[in-house]
PDB file of C-alpha atoms in Angstrom:
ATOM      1  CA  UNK O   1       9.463 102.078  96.218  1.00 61.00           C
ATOM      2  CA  UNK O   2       9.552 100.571  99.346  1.00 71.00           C
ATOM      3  CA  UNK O   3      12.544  98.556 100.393  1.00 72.00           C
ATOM      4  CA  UNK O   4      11.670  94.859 100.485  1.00 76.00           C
ATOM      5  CA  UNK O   5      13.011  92.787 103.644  1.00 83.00           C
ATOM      6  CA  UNK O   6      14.570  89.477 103.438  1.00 86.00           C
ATOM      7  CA  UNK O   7      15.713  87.104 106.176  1.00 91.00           C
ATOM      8  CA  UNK O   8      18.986  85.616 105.997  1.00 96.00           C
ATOM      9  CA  UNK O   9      21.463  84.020 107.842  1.00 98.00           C
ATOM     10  CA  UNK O  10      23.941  85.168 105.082  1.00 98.00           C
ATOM     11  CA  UNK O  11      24.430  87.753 103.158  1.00 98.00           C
ATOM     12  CA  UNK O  12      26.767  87.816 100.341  1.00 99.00           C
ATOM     13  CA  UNK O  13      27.265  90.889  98.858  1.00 98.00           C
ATOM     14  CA  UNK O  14      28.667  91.258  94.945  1.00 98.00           C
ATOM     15  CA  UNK O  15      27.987  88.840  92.349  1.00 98.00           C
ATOM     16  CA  UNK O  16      31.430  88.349  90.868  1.00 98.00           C
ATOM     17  CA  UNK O  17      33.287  85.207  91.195  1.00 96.00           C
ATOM     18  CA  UNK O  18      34.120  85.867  94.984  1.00 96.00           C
ATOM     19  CA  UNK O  19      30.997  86.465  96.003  1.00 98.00           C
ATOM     20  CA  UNK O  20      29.690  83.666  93.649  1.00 99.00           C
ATOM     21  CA  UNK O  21      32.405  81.399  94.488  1.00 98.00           C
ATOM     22  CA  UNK O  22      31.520  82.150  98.414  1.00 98.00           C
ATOM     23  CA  UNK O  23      27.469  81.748  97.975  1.00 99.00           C
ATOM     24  CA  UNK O  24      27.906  78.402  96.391  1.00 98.00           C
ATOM     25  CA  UNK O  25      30.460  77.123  98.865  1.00 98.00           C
ATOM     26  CA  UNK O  26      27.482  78.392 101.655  1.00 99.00           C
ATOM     27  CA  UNK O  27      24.562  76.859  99.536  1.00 98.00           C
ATOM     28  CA  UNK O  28      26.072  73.268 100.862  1.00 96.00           C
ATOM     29  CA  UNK O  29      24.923  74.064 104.389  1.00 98.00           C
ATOM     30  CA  UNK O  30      21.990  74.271 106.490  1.00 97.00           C
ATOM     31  CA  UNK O  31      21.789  78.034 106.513  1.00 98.00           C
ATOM     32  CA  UNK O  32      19.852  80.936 104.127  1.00 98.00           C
ATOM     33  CA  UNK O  33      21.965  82.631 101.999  1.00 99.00           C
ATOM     34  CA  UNK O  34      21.060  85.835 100.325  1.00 98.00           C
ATOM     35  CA  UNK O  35      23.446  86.982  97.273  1.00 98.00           C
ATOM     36  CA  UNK O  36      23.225  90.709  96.457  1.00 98.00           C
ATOM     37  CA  UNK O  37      24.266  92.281  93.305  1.00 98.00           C
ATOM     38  CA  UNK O  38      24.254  95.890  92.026  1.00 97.00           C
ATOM     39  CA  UNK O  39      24.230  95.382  88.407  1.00 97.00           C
ATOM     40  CA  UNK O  40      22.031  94.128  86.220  1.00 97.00           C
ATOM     41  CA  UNK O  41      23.442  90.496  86.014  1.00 97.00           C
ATOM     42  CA  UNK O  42      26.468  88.113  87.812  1.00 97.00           C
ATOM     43  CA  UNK O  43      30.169  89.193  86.730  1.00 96.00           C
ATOM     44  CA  UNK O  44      29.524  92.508  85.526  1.00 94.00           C
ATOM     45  CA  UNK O  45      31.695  94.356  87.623  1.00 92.00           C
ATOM     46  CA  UNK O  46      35.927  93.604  88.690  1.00 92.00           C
ATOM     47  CA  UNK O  47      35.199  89.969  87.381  1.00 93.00           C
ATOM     48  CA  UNK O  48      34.580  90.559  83.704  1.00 88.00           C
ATOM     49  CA  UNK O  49      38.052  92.129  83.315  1.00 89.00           C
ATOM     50  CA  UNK O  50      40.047  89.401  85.297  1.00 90.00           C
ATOM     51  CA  UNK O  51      43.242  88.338  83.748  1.00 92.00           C
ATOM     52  CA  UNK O  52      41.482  84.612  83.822  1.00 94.00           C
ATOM     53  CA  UNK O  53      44.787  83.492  85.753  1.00 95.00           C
ATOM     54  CA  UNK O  54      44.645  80.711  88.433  1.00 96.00           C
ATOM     55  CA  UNK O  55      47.496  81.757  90.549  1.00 96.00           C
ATOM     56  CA  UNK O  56      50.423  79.553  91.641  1.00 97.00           C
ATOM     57  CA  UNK O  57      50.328  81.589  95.058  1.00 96.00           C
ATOM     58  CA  UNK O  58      54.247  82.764  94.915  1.00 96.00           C
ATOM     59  CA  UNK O  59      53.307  86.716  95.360  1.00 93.00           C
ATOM     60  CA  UNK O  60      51.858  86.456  98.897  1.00 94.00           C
ATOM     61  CA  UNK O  61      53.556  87.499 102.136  1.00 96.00           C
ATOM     62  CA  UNK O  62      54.754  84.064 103.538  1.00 97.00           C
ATOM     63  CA  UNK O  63      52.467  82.944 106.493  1.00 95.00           C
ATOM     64  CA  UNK O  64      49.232  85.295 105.807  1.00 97.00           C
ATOM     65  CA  UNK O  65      46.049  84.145 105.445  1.00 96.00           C
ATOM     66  CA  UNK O  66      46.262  85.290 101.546  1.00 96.00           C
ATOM     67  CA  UNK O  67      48.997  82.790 100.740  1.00 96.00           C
ATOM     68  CA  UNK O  68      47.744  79.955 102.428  1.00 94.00           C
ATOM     69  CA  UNK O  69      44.372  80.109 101.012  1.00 95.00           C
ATOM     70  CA  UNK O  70      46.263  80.941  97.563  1.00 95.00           C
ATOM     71  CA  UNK O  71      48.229  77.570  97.016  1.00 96.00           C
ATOM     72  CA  UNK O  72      45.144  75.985  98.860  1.00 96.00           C
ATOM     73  CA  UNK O  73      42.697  77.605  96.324  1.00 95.00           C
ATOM     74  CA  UNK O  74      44.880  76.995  93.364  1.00 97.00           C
ATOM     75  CA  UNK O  75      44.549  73.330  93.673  1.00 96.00           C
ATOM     76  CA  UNK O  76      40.865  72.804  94.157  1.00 97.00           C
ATOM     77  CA  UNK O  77      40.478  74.610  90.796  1.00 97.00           C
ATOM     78  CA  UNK O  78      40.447  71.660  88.240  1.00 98.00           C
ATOM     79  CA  UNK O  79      37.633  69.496  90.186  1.00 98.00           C
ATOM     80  CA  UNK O  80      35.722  72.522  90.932  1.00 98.00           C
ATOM     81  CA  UNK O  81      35.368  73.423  86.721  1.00 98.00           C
ATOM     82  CA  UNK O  82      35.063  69.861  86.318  1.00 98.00           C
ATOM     83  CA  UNK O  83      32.369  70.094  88.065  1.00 98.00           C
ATOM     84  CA  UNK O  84      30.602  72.946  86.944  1.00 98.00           C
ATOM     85  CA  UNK O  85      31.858  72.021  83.119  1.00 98.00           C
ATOM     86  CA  UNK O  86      33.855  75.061  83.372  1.00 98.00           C
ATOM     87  CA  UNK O  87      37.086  74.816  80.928  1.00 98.00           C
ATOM     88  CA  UNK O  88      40.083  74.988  82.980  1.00 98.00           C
ATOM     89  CA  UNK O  89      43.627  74.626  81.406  1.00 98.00           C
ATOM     90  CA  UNK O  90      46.621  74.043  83.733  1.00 97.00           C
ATOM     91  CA  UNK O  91      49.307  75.626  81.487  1.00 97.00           C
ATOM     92  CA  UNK O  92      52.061  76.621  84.123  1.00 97.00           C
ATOM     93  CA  UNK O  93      52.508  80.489  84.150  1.00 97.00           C
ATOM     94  CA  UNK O  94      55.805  82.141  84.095  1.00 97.00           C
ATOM     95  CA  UNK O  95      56.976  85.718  85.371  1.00 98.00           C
ATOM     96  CA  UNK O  96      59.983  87.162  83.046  1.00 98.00           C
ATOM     97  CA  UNK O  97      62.420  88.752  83.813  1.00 98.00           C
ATOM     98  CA  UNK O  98      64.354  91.360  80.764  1.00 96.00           C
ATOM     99  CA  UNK O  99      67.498  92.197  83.000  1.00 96.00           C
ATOM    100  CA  UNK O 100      69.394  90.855  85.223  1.00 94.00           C
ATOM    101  CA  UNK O 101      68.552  93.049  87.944  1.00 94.00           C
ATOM    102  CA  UNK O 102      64.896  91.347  87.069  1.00 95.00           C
ATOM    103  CA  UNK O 103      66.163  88.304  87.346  1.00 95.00           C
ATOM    104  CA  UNK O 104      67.526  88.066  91.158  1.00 94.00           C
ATOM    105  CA  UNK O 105      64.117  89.381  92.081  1.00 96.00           C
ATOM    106  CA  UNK O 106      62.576  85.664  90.394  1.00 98.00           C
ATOM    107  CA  UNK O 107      64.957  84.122  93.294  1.00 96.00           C
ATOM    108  CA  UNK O 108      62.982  85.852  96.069  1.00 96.00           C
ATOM    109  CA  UNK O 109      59.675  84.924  94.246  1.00 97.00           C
ATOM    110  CA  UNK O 110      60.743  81.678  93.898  1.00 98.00           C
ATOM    111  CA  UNK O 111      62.024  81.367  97.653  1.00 98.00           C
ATOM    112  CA  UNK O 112      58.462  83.287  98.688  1.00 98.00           C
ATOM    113  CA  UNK O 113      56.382  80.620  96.985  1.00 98.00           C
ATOM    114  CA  UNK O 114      58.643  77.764  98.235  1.00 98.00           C
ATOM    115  CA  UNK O 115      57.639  78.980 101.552  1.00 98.00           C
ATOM    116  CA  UNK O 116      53.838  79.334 100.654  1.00 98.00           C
ATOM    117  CA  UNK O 117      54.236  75.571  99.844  1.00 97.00           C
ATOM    118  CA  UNK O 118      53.626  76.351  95.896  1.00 98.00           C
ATOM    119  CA  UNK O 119      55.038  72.617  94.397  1.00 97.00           C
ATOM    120  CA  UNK O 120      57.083  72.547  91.435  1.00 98.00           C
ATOM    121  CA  UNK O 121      58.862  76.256  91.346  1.00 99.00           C
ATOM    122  CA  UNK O 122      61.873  76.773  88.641  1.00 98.00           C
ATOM    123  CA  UNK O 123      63.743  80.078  87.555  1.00 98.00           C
ATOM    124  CA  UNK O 124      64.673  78.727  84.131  1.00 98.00           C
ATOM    125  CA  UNK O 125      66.869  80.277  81.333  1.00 97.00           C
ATOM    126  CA  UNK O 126      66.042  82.245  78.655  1.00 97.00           C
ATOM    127  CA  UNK O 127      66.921  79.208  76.233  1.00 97.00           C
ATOM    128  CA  UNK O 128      63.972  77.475  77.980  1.00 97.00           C
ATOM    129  CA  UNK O 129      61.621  80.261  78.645  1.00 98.00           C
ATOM    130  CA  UNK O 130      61.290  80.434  74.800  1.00 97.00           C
ATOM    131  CA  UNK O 131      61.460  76.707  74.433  1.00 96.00           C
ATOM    132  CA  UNK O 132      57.968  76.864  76.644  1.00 96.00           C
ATOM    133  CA  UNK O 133      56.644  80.232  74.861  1.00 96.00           C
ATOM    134  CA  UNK O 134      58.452  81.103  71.390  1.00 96.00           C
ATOM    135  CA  UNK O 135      56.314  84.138  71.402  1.00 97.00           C
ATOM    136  CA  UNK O 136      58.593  85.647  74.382  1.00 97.00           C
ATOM    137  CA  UNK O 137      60.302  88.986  73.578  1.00 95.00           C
ATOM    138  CA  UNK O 138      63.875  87.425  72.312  1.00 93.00           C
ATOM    139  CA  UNK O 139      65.047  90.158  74.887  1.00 95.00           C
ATOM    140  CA  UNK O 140      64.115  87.953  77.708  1.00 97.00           C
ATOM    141  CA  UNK O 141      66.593  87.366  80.900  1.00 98.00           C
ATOM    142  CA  UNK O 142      64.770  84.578  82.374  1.00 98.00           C
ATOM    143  CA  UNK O 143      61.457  83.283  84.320  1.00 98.00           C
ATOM    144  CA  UNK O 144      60.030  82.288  87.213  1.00 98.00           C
ATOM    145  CA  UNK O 145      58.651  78.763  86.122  1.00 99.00           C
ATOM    146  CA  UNK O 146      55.253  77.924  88.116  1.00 98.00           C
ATOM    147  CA  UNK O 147      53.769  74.849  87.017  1.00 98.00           C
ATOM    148  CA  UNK O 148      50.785  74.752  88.741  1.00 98.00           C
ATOM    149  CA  UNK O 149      49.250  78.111  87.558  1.00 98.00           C
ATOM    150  CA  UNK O 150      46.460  78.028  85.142  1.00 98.00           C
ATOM    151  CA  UNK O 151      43.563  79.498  83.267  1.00 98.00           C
ATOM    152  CA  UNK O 152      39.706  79.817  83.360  1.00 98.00           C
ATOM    153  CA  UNK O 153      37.268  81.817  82.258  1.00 97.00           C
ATOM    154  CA  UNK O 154      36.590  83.811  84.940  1.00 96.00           C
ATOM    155  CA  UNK O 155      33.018  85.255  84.400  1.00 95.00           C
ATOM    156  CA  UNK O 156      31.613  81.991  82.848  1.00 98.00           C
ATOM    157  CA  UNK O 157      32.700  80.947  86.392  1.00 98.00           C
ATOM    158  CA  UNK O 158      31.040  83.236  88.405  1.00 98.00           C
ATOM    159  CA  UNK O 159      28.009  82.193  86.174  1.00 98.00           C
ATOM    160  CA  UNK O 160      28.370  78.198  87.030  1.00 99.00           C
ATOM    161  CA  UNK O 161      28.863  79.094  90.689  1.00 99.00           C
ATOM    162  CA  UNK O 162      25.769  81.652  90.801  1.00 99.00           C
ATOM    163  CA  UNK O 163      23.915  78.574  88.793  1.00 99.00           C
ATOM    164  CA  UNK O 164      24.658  75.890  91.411  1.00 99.00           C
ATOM    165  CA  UNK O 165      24.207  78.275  93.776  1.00 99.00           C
ATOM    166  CA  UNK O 166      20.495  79.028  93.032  1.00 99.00           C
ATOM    167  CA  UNK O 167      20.281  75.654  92.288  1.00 98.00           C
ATOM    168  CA  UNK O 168      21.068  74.926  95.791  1.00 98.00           C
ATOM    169  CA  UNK O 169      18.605  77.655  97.414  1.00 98.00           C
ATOM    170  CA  UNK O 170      20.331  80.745  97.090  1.00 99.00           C
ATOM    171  CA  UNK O 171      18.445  83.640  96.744  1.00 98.00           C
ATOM    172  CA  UNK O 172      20.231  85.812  94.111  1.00 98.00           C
ATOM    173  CA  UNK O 173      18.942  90.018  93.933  1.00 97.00           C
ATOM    174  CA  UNK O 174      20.105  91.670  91.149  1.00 97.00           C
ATOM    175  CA  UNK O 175      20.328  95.501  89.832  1.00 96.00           C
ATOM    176  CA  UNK O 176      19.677  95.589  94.125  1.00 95.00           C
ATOM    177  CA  UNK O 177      22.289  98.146  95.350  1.00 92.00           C
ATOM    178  CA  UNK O 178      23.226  98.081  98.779  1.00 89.00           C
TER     179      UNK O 178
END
């Protein structure tokens, strides 16, 4: 079969909910966007085994791109499900710690993401770790209390953005290797 050529200004290559995410943000400008996929549908690949967890943006190396765009990204998440009627849940997220040892390290975590500008950071007790998730192991030290972290589905969206993105003129290829 003979290749078929497309023009673009843009090509976005994987379907998952970067790529997606990325092809719908382009889809709001004035240029042709082409959105390649290898499978046989969007989300198929990393994306359908995502932990579904909207990051505070603690873990990135103060002053990189990563943890800038992090806490930035992290906060446009509930208007952007809103807006694709995506269920989003801002639930906090906590990292525990089972020893002490564990436990200094949710200091520098805590002084990382204070950095990163990440609002609202707590290392809490283990009295109130368990008050905010009885389900803990009873063995726990402490946490790492991040209030703005959340949850969403992430393959349902990768869908919504590949959607709007269509929607909007993107040309989407699938089961197209590249």
């Amino acid at each position: 079969m003979q290749p078929r050529r497309i023009a673009a200004d843009v090509v976005v290559i994987g379907a998952g909910v970067v790529g997606t995410g990325i092809a719908r943000e382009l889809s709001r400008y004035d240029v042709r966007v082409v959105l390649v996929e290898k499978q046989a549908d969007v989300a198929f690949g990393t994306t359908k085994a995502n932990t579904a967890l909207v990051h505070a943006g603690y873990d990135a190396e103060p002053g990189t791109w990563k943890a800038r765009l992090n806490v930035r990204g992290n906060a446009l998440y509930p208007k952007t499900c809103a807006d694709l009627g995506v269920a989003y849940k801002n639930c906090g997220s906590l990292v525990v710690a089972a020893t002490e040892n564990e436990a200094g390290y949710l200091h520098e975590l805590k002084e990382r993401g204070e950095r990163n500008g990440v609002p609202g950071l707590e290392v809490i007790p283990r009295e109130q770790v368990i008050e905010l998730e009885p389900h803990v192991n009873p063995g726990v030290v402490a946490a790492l209390w991040a209030p703005t972290g959340g949850i969403t589905s992430p393959w349902e969206l990768a869908i919504a953005y590949a959607e709007n993105a269509v929607a909007n003129g993107v040309e989407l290829l699938l089961s197209a290797p590249v």
